[in-house]
Amino acid sequence: MSTIERPEIRDTGLLTQSWAIARRNFRHIRRMPEMLLDVTIQPVMFVLLFAYVFGSSIDVATPAGYRAFLLAGIMAQTVAFASFIVAVGLTSDLEKGIVDRMRSLPINPAAVLVGRSISSIVHASIGLVVMSLTGLLIGWRIHTNIFEAAFGYVLLLGWGFAMIWIGILVGSAMRSVEAVNGVMFATIFPITFLANTFAPTDRMPPFLRTVAEWNPISSLTQAVRELWGNDQPLAEGAAFPMHHPIPFTIGWIILITAVVAPLAIRTFRSRTAD
Amino acid sequence: MTRPAIEAEGLVKHFGDTVAVDGVSFVVPEGTVLGLLGPNGAGKTTTVRMMTTLTRPTSGTARVAGHDILHDPAAVRRSMGLTGQAATVDELLTGRENLRLIGRLYGLDPSYLTRASGELLERFSLSDAGDRIAKTYSGGMRRRLDLAVSLIATPPVLFLDEPTTGLDPRSRVELWEVLRELVKDGTTLLLTTQYLEEADQLADNIVVIDRGTVIAEGTPLQLKDQSGAAALVVTVSHPRDLEAAEALIRPHVREVHVDAGSRQLTAPAEGLGHMTRVAGIFDESGIVLDDIGLKRPSLDDVFLHLTGHRAEDGAQDGTQDDETATEQAGRITR
């Protein structure tokens, strides 16, 4: 009775498998373009709101004014939201049994996470492109050389990479997409505001100013501003990280990844293994 | 009997203090169908999850197509397909894309994959819907697609966790047909079900589990025999005749049970001659009958006999499996 044809099953390796899963996620975006709102309409609205509504009453000493100052901040916020994208996608796949389906296949179990990470980085990169274009339209320019400009983008993407681990941690721990939205909105959102992203920190109350200047998001924003020539002279009494934003940003990326990645993997394992 | 396709050896799974599966063992010969039968929360899903390498057993092991789930999980995954309890198709992909995605993850040859996807869609009556996204599919179509996806690499062993839960009767019968075809082609099937009828229809052997342990095992026929003799059932036309009918029949049977709702008298049967005799008595009495006959015990009766509770009142000892099936539990009736 075993005349039935059995095709050859080949182990194509982690990268091919992850790419297949990432392509599936891209297809989701094609089918539901509104999934991209978080990196298109939303940040563009923020840029416009802050540039035109609040911008007129925020004083900065940046050469091209507040709009140039603003761009790096909004980009930092958007890559921080990469964690959001990962967490929502992962929770939804866990909930629907898609992850179990993948785990029952002869593939590297990490492919589910790597595939999700690749698509999230691409997702966030779309946001960086959209915002750069918006910025160019309203008068933002990069005043340095191409290497520093590129390094700024690399730091933003590196930040997005660290955020992916937070996304995997939250996505593995939560039982529903709604819960993910709640948790992420209640944490990441205020963290991205309690920083130098939208307004200079030197006029904040002293305690808040210290918190804001030690906020990792501030290091990232300040680093990118410096690399793009969008920074203003450091105010009197700025905290230590503001004087060395680039090493601090790299340090934060490494630290967050080193601490959160093992936790995230453990949470994902215990969520799926039982 | 050929060599076993699936062997479970003392599978045990604890979730914290809860014992979900408590030493389950059985053997499924190649090319046969095993029905793993039990109520909600009996440990069926957990057992399947252990055998398909999704959950690590607390102790015990299993072999699928000769590969040990603990020592060579990768080989197990290459030899089996799994269709889980909820249809795990990707709603935003088309039917064909679902098949292609999983096929690609199996590393199948692209031209083979194209051909096999087309054939599977055809075979599961999804050809017309193949290029529509799965979100637009009906429940039955999703189940069929889910099953088709599990078959993309033609695994010799297939695990189906409650494959027809939530399906309407027609879709269920259609799915049964498809499963029979698979078995004819030599696939070994393990299916869990809480539908006694389903196990009766499809399975060569049945393992009944309750509260994590195997409480009975055998062919559907053997299990039916276990619960004793057939019953003689008399249905009267008018409820007012029930009392008279009971008085009439009592001297001729060992015991009688009266159910007013169904207007039925049930007594242990003692062969065909006995039934004919009872029928003759009613004929002379003038009590009008709707029906008189012998009823073989159904698997439902078997279950009641074995566990002391009906199949539908299982879910109270909440292990975490079978959550989604709870709402369907009420449908298991004869």
Coordinates of C-alpha atoms in Angstrom, one line a residue:
Chain A
M1 CA 0.0 0.0 0.0
S2 CA 3.0 2.3 0.3
T3 CA 3.0 3.2 -3.4
I4 CA 2.1 6.7 -2.3
E5 CA 4.6 9.4 -3.3
R6 CA 6.5 11.0 -0.4
P7 CA 8.4 14.1 -1.4
E8 CA 11.8 14.8 -0.1
I9 CA 11.9 17.0 3.0
R10 CA 15.0 19.2 3.1
D11 CA 16.4 21.2 5.9
T12 CA 16.8 24.6 4.3
G13 CA 18.3 26.3 7.3
L14 CA 17.4 29.1 9.7
L15 CA 17.7 32.0 7.2
T16 CA 15.6 30.5 4.4
Q17 CA 13.0 29.4 6.9
S18 CA 12.9 32.8 8.6
W19 CA 12.7 34.6 5.2
A20 CA 9.7 32.4 4.3
I21 CA 8.0 33.5 7.5
A22 CA 9.0 37.1 7.0
R23 CA 7.5 37.0 3.5
R24 CA 4.3 35.8 4.9
N25 CA 4.2 38.8 7.2
F26 CA 4.9 41.2 4.3
R27 CA 2.0 39.6 2.5
H28 CA -0.2 40.4 5.5
I29 CA 0.8 44.0 5.1
R30 CA -0.1 43.9 1.4
R31 CA -3.5 42.4 2.3
M32 CA -4.1 44.9 5.2
P33 CA -2.2 48.1 4.3
E34 CA -3.8 49.7 7.3
M35 CA -1.2 47.8 9.4
L36 CA 1.2 50.4 8.2
L37 CA -0.7 53.3 9.6
D38 CA 1.5 53.2 12.7
V39 CA 4.6 54.0 10.7
T40 CA 3.0 56.3 8.1
I41 CA 0.0 58.4 8.9
Q42 CA 0.6 58.4 12.7
P43 CA 4.2 59.7 12.7
V44 CA 3.4 62.1 9.9
M45 CA 0.5 63.5 11.9
F46 CA 2.9 63.8 14.9
V47 CA 5.4 65.6 12.8
L48 CA 2.8 68.1 11.5
L49 CA 1.1 68.5 14.9
F50 CA 4.3 69.2 16.7
A51 CA 5.9 71.2 13.9
Y52 CA 2.9 73.5 13.4
V53 CA 0.7 73.4 16.5
F54 CA 3.1 73.1 19.4
G55 CA 6.3 74.0 17.6
S56 CA 5.5 77.7 17.5
S57 CA 5.7 77.9 21.3
I58 CA 8.8 75.6 21.8
D59 CA 12.0 77.5 21.5
V60 CA 15.1 75.7 20.3
A61 CA 18.5 77.0 19.2
T62 CA 18.8 74.6 16.2
P63 CA 19.9 76.2 12.9
A64 CA 16.8 75.2 11.0
G65 CA 14.5 75.7 14.0
Y66 CA 12.1 73.4 15.7
R67 CA 11.2 71.3 12.7
A68 CA 14.8 70.1 12.3
F69 CA 15.0 69.5 16.0
L70 CA 11.8 67.4 16.0
L71 CA 12.6 64.9 13.3
A72 CA 15.1 62.8 15.2
G73 CA 12.8 62.7 18.2
I74 CA 9.9 61.4 16.2
M75 CA 12.1 58.8 14.5
A76 CA 13.4 57.6 17.9
Q77 CA 9.8 57.3 19.0
T78 CA 8.8 55.4 15.9
V79 CA 11.6 52.8 16.2
A80 CA 10.7 52.4 19.9
F81 CA 7.3 51.3 18.6
A82 CA 9.0 48.5 16.7
S83 CA 8.5 46.6 20.0
F84 CA 4.8 47.2 19.6
I85 CA 4.8 45.7 16.1
V86 CA 6.6 42.6 17.2
A87 CA 4.5 42.0 20.2
V88 CA 1.2 42.4 18.5
G89 CA 2.2 40.1 15.6
L90 CA 3.6 37.5 17.9
T91 CA 0.7 37.4 20.3
S92 CA -1.7 37.1 17.4
D93 CA 0.2 34.2 16.0
L94 CA 0.4 32.5 19.4
E95 CA -3.3 33.0 20.0
K96 CA -4.3 31.6 16.6
G97 CA -2.1 28.5 16.9
I98 CA 0.1 29.6 14.0
V99 CA 3.2 29.3 16.2
D100 CA 2.2 25.8 17.2
R101 CA 1.7 24.9 13.6
M102 CA 5.2 26.1 12.8
R103 CA 6.7 24.3 15.7
S104 CA 5.2 21.0 14.5
L105 CA 7.3 21.4 11.3
P106 CA 10.9 20.2 10.8
I107 CA 12.3 23.7 11.0
N108 CA 14.6 25.6 13.3
P109 CA 12.3 26.8 16.1
A110 CA 14.0 30.2 16.1
A111 CA 12.7 30.9 12.6
V112 CA 9.4 32.0 14.0
L113 CA 11.1 34.8 16.0
V114 CA 13.7 35.7 13.4
G115 CA 11.1 35.9 10.7
R116 CA 9.0 38.1 12.9
S117 CA 12.0 40.3 13.7
I118 CA 13.0 40.8 10.1
S119 CA 9.5 41.9 9.0
S120 CA 9.3 44.3 12.0
I121 CA 12.6 45.9 11.2
V122 CA 11.4 46.4 7.6
H123 CA 8.1 47.7 8.9
A124 CA 9.9 50.2 11.1
S125 CA 12.3 51.2 8.2
I126 CA 9.3 52.1 6.1
G127 CA 8.4 54.5 8.9
L128 CA 11.9 56.0 8.8
V129 CA 11.7 56.6 5.0
V130 CA 8.2 58.1 5.3
M131 CA 9.4 60.5 8.0
S132 CA 12.5 61.5 6.2
L133 CA 10.5 62.4 3.2
T134 CA 8.0 64.4 5.4
G135 CA 10.9 66.1 7.1
L136 CA 12.5 67.1 3.8
L137 CA 9.2 68.6 2.8
I138 CA 8.9 70.8 5.9
G139 CA 12.5 72.0 5.9
W140 CA 14.5 69.4 7.8
R141 CA 18.0 68.7 6.4
I142 CA 21.0 66.7 7.3
H143 CA 24.0 69.1 7.6
T144 CA 26.8 66.6 8.0
N145 CA 28.4 64.1 5.7
I146 CA 27.0 60.9 4.3
F147 CA 28.8 58.7 6.8
E148 CA 27.4 60.5 9.8
A149 CA 24.0 60.6 8.2
A150 CA 24.1 56.8 7.6
F151 CA 25.4 56.2 11.2
G152 CA 22.4 58.0 12.5
Y153 CA 20.1 55.7 10.6
V154 CA 22.2 52.7 11.8
L155 CA 21.7 53.7 15.4
L156 CA 18.0 54.1 14.9
L157 CA 17.8 50.6 13.4
G158 CA 20.1 49.2 16.1
W159 CA 17.6 50.6 18.6
G160 CA 14.8 49.0 16.7
F161 CA 16.7 45.7 17.1
A162 CA 16.9 46.0 20.9
M163 CA 13.2 46.9 21.0
I164 CA 12.4 43.7 19.2
W165 CA 13.4 41.7 22.2
I166 CA 11.1 43.8 24.4
G167 CA 8.4 43.0 21.8
I168 CA 9.1 39.3 22.0
L169 CA 9.1 39.4 25.8
V170 CA 5.8 41.2 26.0
G171 CA 4.3 39.3 23.1
S172 CA 5.1 35.9 24.7
A173 CA 3.8 37.0 28.1
M174 CA 0.5 38.4 27.0
R175 CA -2.6 36.4 26.2
S176 CA -4.3 38.8 23.8
V177 CA -3.6 41.5 21.3
E178 CA -5.7 43.8 23.4
A179 CA -3.5 43.2 26.4
V180 CA -0.4 43.9 24.4
N181 CA -1.8 47.2 23.2
G182 CA -2.7 48.1 26.8
V183 CA 0.7 47.3 28.2
M184 CA 2.7 48.8 25.5
F185 CA 0.7 52.0 25.3
A186 CA 0.9 52.4 29.1
T187 CA 4.7 52.0 29.1
I188 CA 6.5 52.8 25.8
F189 CA 4.3 55.7 25.0
P190 CA 5.0 57.8 28.1
I191 CA 8.7 56.8 28.0
T192 CA 9.1 58.2 24.6
F193 CA 7.6 61.5 25.8
L194 CA 9.5 61.8 29.0
A195 CA 12.6 62.6 27.0
N196 CA 14.1 65.2 24.7
T197 CA 12.1 63.9 21.8
F198 CA 9.7 66.7 21.5
A199 CA 11.0 69.5 23.6
P200 CA 14.3 70.5 25.1
T201 CA 14.8 69.2 28.6
D202 CA 16.5 72.2 30.2
R203 CA 13.3 73.9 31.1
M204 CA 11.8 70.8 32.8
P205 CA 11.6 70.7 36.7
P206 CA 15.0 69.5 37.9
F207 CA 13.9 66.0 38.9
L208 CA 12.0 65.4 35.7
R209 CA 14.9 66.8 33.7
T210 CA 17.3 64.3 35.3
V211 CA 15.0 61.4 34.5
A212 CA 14.5 62.6 31.0
E213 CA 18.2 63.1 30.3
W214 CA 19.0 59.7 31.6
N215 CA 16.2 58.2 29.6
P216 CA 17.8 55.9 26.9
I217 CA 15.5 57.4 24.3
S218 CA 17.1 60.8 25.0
S219 CA 20.6 59.4 24.3
L220 CA 19.4 58.0 21.0
T221 CA 17.6 61.2 20.0
Q222 CA 20.6 63.4 21.0
A223 CA 23.0 61.0 19.2
V224 CA 21.0 61.2 16.0
R225 CA 20.6 65.0 16.2
E226 CA 24.4 65.3 16.6
L227 CA 25.1 63.0 13.8
W228 CA 22.7 64.9 11.5
G229 CA 23.7 68.4 12.7
N230 CA 20.2 69.0 14.1
D231 CA 21.4 69.5 17.7
Q232 CA 21.4 72.7 19.7
P233 CA 24.2 73.7 22.1
L234 CA 24.0 71.6 25.3
A235 CA 22.2 73.5 28.0
E236 CA 24.0 74.3 31.3
G237 CA 24.0 71.3 33.7
A238 CA 23.0 68.6 31.1
A239 CA 23.3 65.1 32.5
F240 CA 26.3 62.9 31.7
P241 CA 24.6 60.9 28.9
M242 CA 23.8 64.1 27.0
H243 CA 27.5 64.8 26.7
H244 CA 28.3 61.4 25.2
P245 CA 25.1 60.3 23.5
I246 CA 26.6 58.0 20.9
P247 CA 28.5 55.7 23.2
F248 CA 25.5 55.8 25.6
T249 CA 23.1 54.8 22.8
I250 CA 25.4 51.9 21.7
G251 CA 25.7 50.9 25.4
W252 CA 21.9 50.9 25.9
I253 CA 21.4 48.8 22.8
I254 CA 23.9 46.2 24.1
L255 CA 22.6 46.3 27.6
I256 CA 18.9 46.1 26.7
T257 CA 19.6 43.2 24.3
A258 CA 21.8 41.4 26.8
V259 CA 19.3 41.6 29.6
V260 CA 16.0 41.3 27.7
A261 CA 16.9 38.7 25.0
P262 CA 17.5 35.8 27.4
L263 CA 14.4 36.7 29.3
A264 CA 12.4 37.0 26.1
I265 CA 13.6 33.6 24.8
R266 CA 12.8 32.0 28.1
T267 CA 9.3 33.5 28.2
F268 CA 8.7 32.4 24.6
R269 CA 9.9 28.9 25.4
S270 CA 7.8 28.4 28.5
R271 CA 4.8 29.9 26.7
T272 CA 5.1 27.5 23.8
A273 CA 6.6 24.4 25.4
D274 CA 3.7 23.7 27.8
Chain B
M1 CA -0.6 -6.5 11.9
T2 CA 2.4 -4.5 10.7
R3 CA 5.0 -2.6 12.7
P4 CA 3.6 0.2 14.9
A5 CA 3.4 3.7 13.5
I6 CA 2.8 5.3 16.9
E7 CA 3.7 4.0 20.3
A8 CA 3.0 5.9 23.5
E9 CA 4.9 4.6 26.6
G10 CA 3.7 5.8 30.0
L11 CA 3.2 9.4 29.0
V12 CA 2.8 11.7 32.0
K13 CA 2.3 15.5 32.0
H14 CA 2.0 17.7 35.0
F15 CA 1.1 21.4 34.8
G16 CA 2.1 22.6 38.2
D17 CA 0.0 20.6 40.6
T18 CA -2.5 19.5 38.0
V19 CA -1.9 16.0 36.5
A20 CA -3.2 16.4 33.0
V21 CA -2.0 13.0 31.7
D22 CA -1.1 10.2 34.1
G23 CA 0.6 7.3 32.3
V24 CA -1.0 6.8 28.9
S25 CA 0.3 4.0 26.8
F26 CA -1.0 2.5 23.5
V27 CA 0.2 1.3 20.1
V28 CA -1.1 2.2 16.7
P29 CA -0.2 -0.3 13.9
E30 CA 0.7 1.2 10.6
G31 CA -2.1 2.0 8.3
T32 CA -4.8 1.9 11.0
V33 CA -6.9 4.5 12.8
L34 CA -6.8 5.0 16.5
G35 CA -9.6 7.0 18.1
L36 CA -8.5 8.7 21.3
L37 CA -11.9 9.2 23.0
G38 CA -12.7 11.2 26.1
P39 CA -14.6 14.1 27.5
N40 CA -13.3 17.7 27.7
G41 CA -10.2 17.9 30.0
A42 CA -9.5 14.2 29.8
G43 CA -6.0 14.9 28.6
K44 CA -6.4 14.1 24.9
T45 CA -4.9 17.3 23.6
T46 CA -2.0 17.2 26.0
T47 CA -1.3 13.6 24.9
V48 CA -1.3 14.7 21.2
R49 CA 0.9 17.7 22.0
M50 CA 3.5 15.5 23.7
M51 CA 3.5 13.0 20.8
T52 CA 3.9 15.8 18.3
T53 CA 6.9 17.3 20.2
L54 CA 5.0 20.5 21.1
T55 CA 5.0 19.7 24.8
R56 CA 7.7 17.9 26.7
P57 CA 6.4 15.0 28.8
T58 CA 7.0 15.1 32.5
S59 CA 7.9 11.4 32.1
G60 CA 7.4 8.6 29.6
T61 CA 8.0 8.8 25.9
A62 CA 6.5 8.0 22.6
R63 CA 7.7 6.9 19.1
V64 CA 6.3 8.2 15.9
A65 CA 7.3 6.2 12.8
G66 CA 10.0 4.6 14.8
H67 CA 11.5 7.9 16.0
D68 CA 11.6 8.8 19.7
I69 CA 10.0 12.1 20.5
L70 CA 12.6 12.9 23.2
H71 CA 15.8 11.8 21.3
D72 CA 15.0 12.7 17.8
P73 CA 12.2 15.3 17.7
A74 CA 13.3 16.6 14.3
A75 CA 12.8 13.1 12.7
V76 CA 9.4 12.9 14.4
R77 CA 8.4 16.3 12.9
R78 CA 9.5 15.1 9.4
S79 CA 7.3 12.0 9.7
M80 CA 4.0 13.5 10.9
G81 CA 1.4 16.0 10.2
L82 CA -0.7 17.7 12.8
T83 CA -4.1 19.3 12.5
G84 CA -4.8 21.1 15.8
Q85 CA -8.0 21.8 17.5
A86 CA -8.6 25.3 16.2
A87 CA -8.1 25.5 12.4
T88 CA -4.7 27.1 12.3
V89 CA -4.8 28.5 8.8
D90 CA -3.4 32.0 8.1
E91 CA -6.5 34.1 7.5
L92 CA -4.8 36.7 5.5
L93 CA -3.2 34.3 3.0
T94 CA -5.1 32.5 0.3
G95 CA -5.6 28.8 0.5
R96 CA -2.9 28.2 -2.0
E97 CA -0.5 30.5 -0.2
N98 CA -1.1 28.7 3.1
L99 CA -0.1 25.4 1.4
R100 CA 2.9 27.0 -0.3
L101 CA 4.1 28.6 3.0
I102 CA 4.1 25.3 4.9
G103 CA 5.5 23.5 1.9
R104 CA 8.4 25.9 1.6
L105 CA 9.1 25.5 5.3
Y106 CA 9.3 21.7 4.7
G107 CA 11.9 22.6 2.0
L108 CA 9.9 20.9 -0.7
D109 CA 11.0 21.2 -4.3
P110 CA 9.2 24.2 -5.8
S111 CA 7.7 22.5 -8.9
Y112 CA 6.5 19.6 -6.7
L113 CA 5.0 22.2 -4.3
T114 CA 3.1 23.9 -7.1
R115 CA 1.7 20.6 -8.3
A116 CA 0.9 19.3 -4.8
S117 CA -0.9 22.5 -3.8
G118 CA -3.1 22.3 -6.8
E119 CA -3.9 18.6 -6.2
L120 CA -4.7 19.1 -2.6
L121 CA -7.0 22.0 -3.3
E122 CA -8.7 19.9 -5.9
R123 CA -9.0 16.9 -3.5
F124 CA -10.5 19.0 -0.7
S125 CA -12.9 20.7 -3.0
L126 CA -11.2 24.1 -2.6
S127 CA -10.1 24.7 -6.1
D128 CA -12.5 27.5 -6.7
A129 CA -11.6 29.1 -3.4
G130 CA -7.9 28.5 -3.6
D131 CA -7.0 32.0 -4.5
R132 CA -9.3 33.7 -2.0
I133 CA -8.0 34.7 1.4
A134 CA -8.9 32.1 4.1
K135 CA -10.8 34.8 6.1
T136 CA -13.6 34.4 3.6
Y137 CA -13.8 30.6 4.1
S138 CA -16.6 28.8 6.0
G139 CA -15.7 26.7 9.1
G140 CA -15.8 23.5 7.0
M141 CA -13.5 25.0 4.4
R142 CA -11.0 26.1 7.0
R143 CA -10.9 22.7 8.4
R144 CA -10.4 21.1 5.0
L145 CA -7.6 23.6 4.3
D146 CA -6.0 23.0 7.6
L147 CA -6.0 19.3 6.9
A148 CA -4.7 19.9 3.4
V149 CA -1.8 21.9 4.8
S150 CA -0.9 19.0 7.2
L151 CA -0.7 16.8 4.1
I152 CA 1.5 18.9 1.9
A153 CA 4.6 16.8 2.7
T154 CA 2.5 13.5 2.6
P155 CA 3.4 12.5 6.1
P156 CA 3.0 8.7 6.9
V157 CA 1.5 9.6 10.3
L158 CA -1.3 12.1 10.9
F159 CA -2.5 13.5 14.2
L160 CA -5.9 15.1 14.2
D161 CA -7.1 16.9 17.4
E162 CA -10.8 17.0 17.3
P163 CA -11.0 17.5 13.6
T164 CA -14.7 18.0 13.3
T165 CA -15.4 20.1 16.5
G166 CA -17.7 22.9 15.5
L167 CA -18.6 21.6 12.1
D168 CA -22.1 21.1 10.9
P169 CA -23.2 17.5 10.3
R170 CA -22.7 17.6 6.6
S171 CA -19.2 19.0 6.7
R172 CA -18.4 16.3 9.3
V173 CA -19.5 13.5 7.1
E174 CA -17.5 15.0 4.2
L175 CA -14.4 15.2 6.3
W176 CA -14.9 11.6 7.4
E177 CA -14.9 10.6 3.8
V178 CA -11.6 12.4 3.2
L179 CA -10.0 10.7 6.2
R180 CA -11.1 7.3 5.0
E181 CA -9.5 8.0 1.7
L182 CA -6.2 8.9 3.5
V183 CA -6.2 5.7 5.4
K184 CA -6.9 3.7 2.2
D185 CA -3.7 5.3 0.9
G186 CA -1.7 3.9 3.8
T187 CA -1.6 6.8 6.2
T188 CA -1.8 6.1 9.9
L189 CA -4.2 8.2 11.7
L190 CA -4.6 9.2 15.4
L191 CA -7.6 11.3 16.0
T192 CA -9.0 12.6 19.3
T193 CA -12.7 13.1 19.6
Q194 CA -15.4 13.5 22.1
Y195 CA -17.9 12.4 19.5
L196 CA -18.5 8.8 20.2
E197 CA -20.1 8.4 16.8
E198 CA -17.0 9.7 15.2
A199 CA -14.7 7.1 16.9
D200 CA -17.3 4.5 16.0
Q201 CA -17.3 5.6 12.3
L202 CA -13.6 5.9 11.7
A203 CA -11.5 4.1 14.2
D204 CA -10.1 0.6 14.0
N205 CA -9.2 0.8 17.6
I206 CA -10.4 3.1 20.4
V207 CA -8.6 4.2 23.5
V208 CA -10.9 5.7 26.0
I209 CA -9.2 8.2 28.4
D210 CA -10.7 9.9 31.4
R211 CA -8.9 12.2 33.8
G212 CA -5.5 11.5 32.2
T213 CA -5.6 7.7 32.3
V214 CA -6.6 5.0 29.9
I215 CA -9.8 3.4 31.1
A216 CA -10.6 1.1 28.2
E217 CA -9.2 -0.1 25.0
G218 CA -10.4 -2.2 22.1
T219 CA -12.2 -2.2 18.8
P220 CA -15.6 -0.4 18.7
L221 CA -17.3 -3.8 18.8
Q222 CA -15.4 -5.0 21.8
L223 CA -16.1 -1.9 23.7
K224 CA -19.8 -2.2 23.0
D225 CA -19.8 -5.7 24.2
Q226 CA -18.2 -4.7 27.4
S227 CA -21.1 -2.6 28.5
G228 CA -23.3 -5.7 28.5
A229 CA -26.4 -6.9 26.6
A230 CA -28.7 -5.1 24.3
A231 CA -31.9 -3.5 25.6
L232 CA -35.5 -4.0 24.7
V233 CA -37.1 -0.7 24.1
V234 CA -40.9 -0.3 23.8
T235 CA -42.4 3.1 22.8
V236 CA -46.1 3.6 23.5
S237 CA -48.1 6.0 21.4
H238 CA -50.0 7.7 24.2
P239 CA -48.4 8.7 27.5
R240 CA -51.6 7.6 29.4
D241 CA -50.8 4.0 28.4
L242 CA -47.4 4.0 30.1
E243 CA -48.6 2.7 33.4
A244 CA -50.6 -0.1 31.9
A245 CA -47.7 -1.0 29.7
E246 CA -45.4 -1.2 32.6
A247 CA -47.8 -3.5 34.5
L248 CA -48.1 -5.6 31.4
I249 CA -44.4 -6.1 30.8
R250 CA -43.2 -6.4 34.3
P251 CA -43.8 -10.2 34.8
H252 CA -41.9 -10.9 31.6
V253 CA -38.7 -9.0 32.2
R254 CA -36.0 -8.9 34.9
E255 CA -36.4 -5.2 35.4
V256 CA -38.0 -2.2 33.6
H257 CA -37.2 1.4 33.4
V258 CA -39.9 3.9 32.5
D259 CA -39.1 7.2 30.8
A260 CA -42.2 9.4 30.5
G261 CA -40.6 12.0 28.3
S262 CA -39.8 9.7 25.5
R263 CA -42.8 7.4 26.3
Q264 CA -40.3 4.5 26.5
L265 CA -40.0 1.4 28.6
T266 CA -36.5 -0.1 28.6
A267 CA -35.7 -3.6 29.8
P268 CA -32.7 -6.0 29.5
A269 CA -33.2 -8.0 26.3
E270 CA -33.1 -11.7 26.3
G271 CA -32.9 -12.6 22.7
L272 CA -35.2 -12.3 19.7
G273 CA -37.7 -14.9 20.8
H274 CA -38.2 -12.8 24.0
M275 CA -38.8 -9.7 22.0
T276 CA -41.4 -11.4 19.8
R277 CA -43.2 -12.8 22.9
V278 CA -43.4 -9.3 24.4
A279 CA -44.6 -7.9 21.1
G280 CA -47.4 -10.5 21.1
I281 CA -48.5 -9.6 24.6
F282 CA -48.9 -5.9 23.6
D283 CA -50.7 -7.0 20.4
E284 CA -53.4 -8.7 22.5
S285 CA -53.6 -5.9 25.1
G286 CA -54.8 -3.3 22.7
I287 CA -52.1 -0.8 23.8
V288 CA -51.0 1.1 20.7
L289 CA -47.2 1.1 20.2
D290 CA -45.1 3.4 18.1
D291 CA -42.1 1.0 18.2
I292 CA -40.7 -2.0 19.7
G293 CA -37.1 -3.1 19.1
L294 CA -33.7 -4.1 20.3
K295 CA -31.1 -1.5 20.9
R296 CA -27.4 -2.3 20.9
P297 CA -25.4 -0.2 23.4
S298 CA -23.9 2.9 21.7
L299 CA -20.5 4.1 22.6
D300 CA -22.2 6.7 24.7
D301 CA -23.6 3.9 26.9
V302 CA -20.1 2.4 26.9
F303 CA -18.7 5.6 28.1
L304 CA -21.3 6.0 30.8
H305 CA -20.7 2.4 31.9
L306 CA -16.9 2.9 32.0
T307 CA -16.7 6.3 33.7
G308 CA -19.9 6.6 35.6
H309 CA -20.6 9.9 34.0
R310 CA -21.8 10.9 30.6
A311 CA -19.4 12.2 28.0
E312 CA -20.7 15.7 28.2
D313 CA -20.1 16.4 31.9
G314 CA -16.3 16.1 31.8
A315 CA -14.8 19.5 31.9
Q316 CA -14.8 20.2 35.6
D317 CA -11.3 18.8 36.4
G318 CA -9.8 21.7 34.4
T319 CA -6.6 20.8 32.8
Q320 CA -5.7 23.5 30.3
D321 CA -6.5 21.5 27.2
D322 CA -9.7 21.4 25.3
E323 CA -10.6 25.0 26.4
T324 CA -12.0 25.9 23.0
A325 CA -14.1 22.8 22.8
T326 CA -16.0 23.5 25.9
E327 CA -18.8 25.3 24.2
Q328 CA -19.3 22.4 21.9
A329 CA -19.6 19.9 24.7
G330 CA -23.3 20.1 24.7
R331 CA -23.6 18.6 21.3
I332 CA -22.6 15.1 22.2
T333 CA -25.9 13.4 22.3
R334 CA -27.3 10.4 20.6

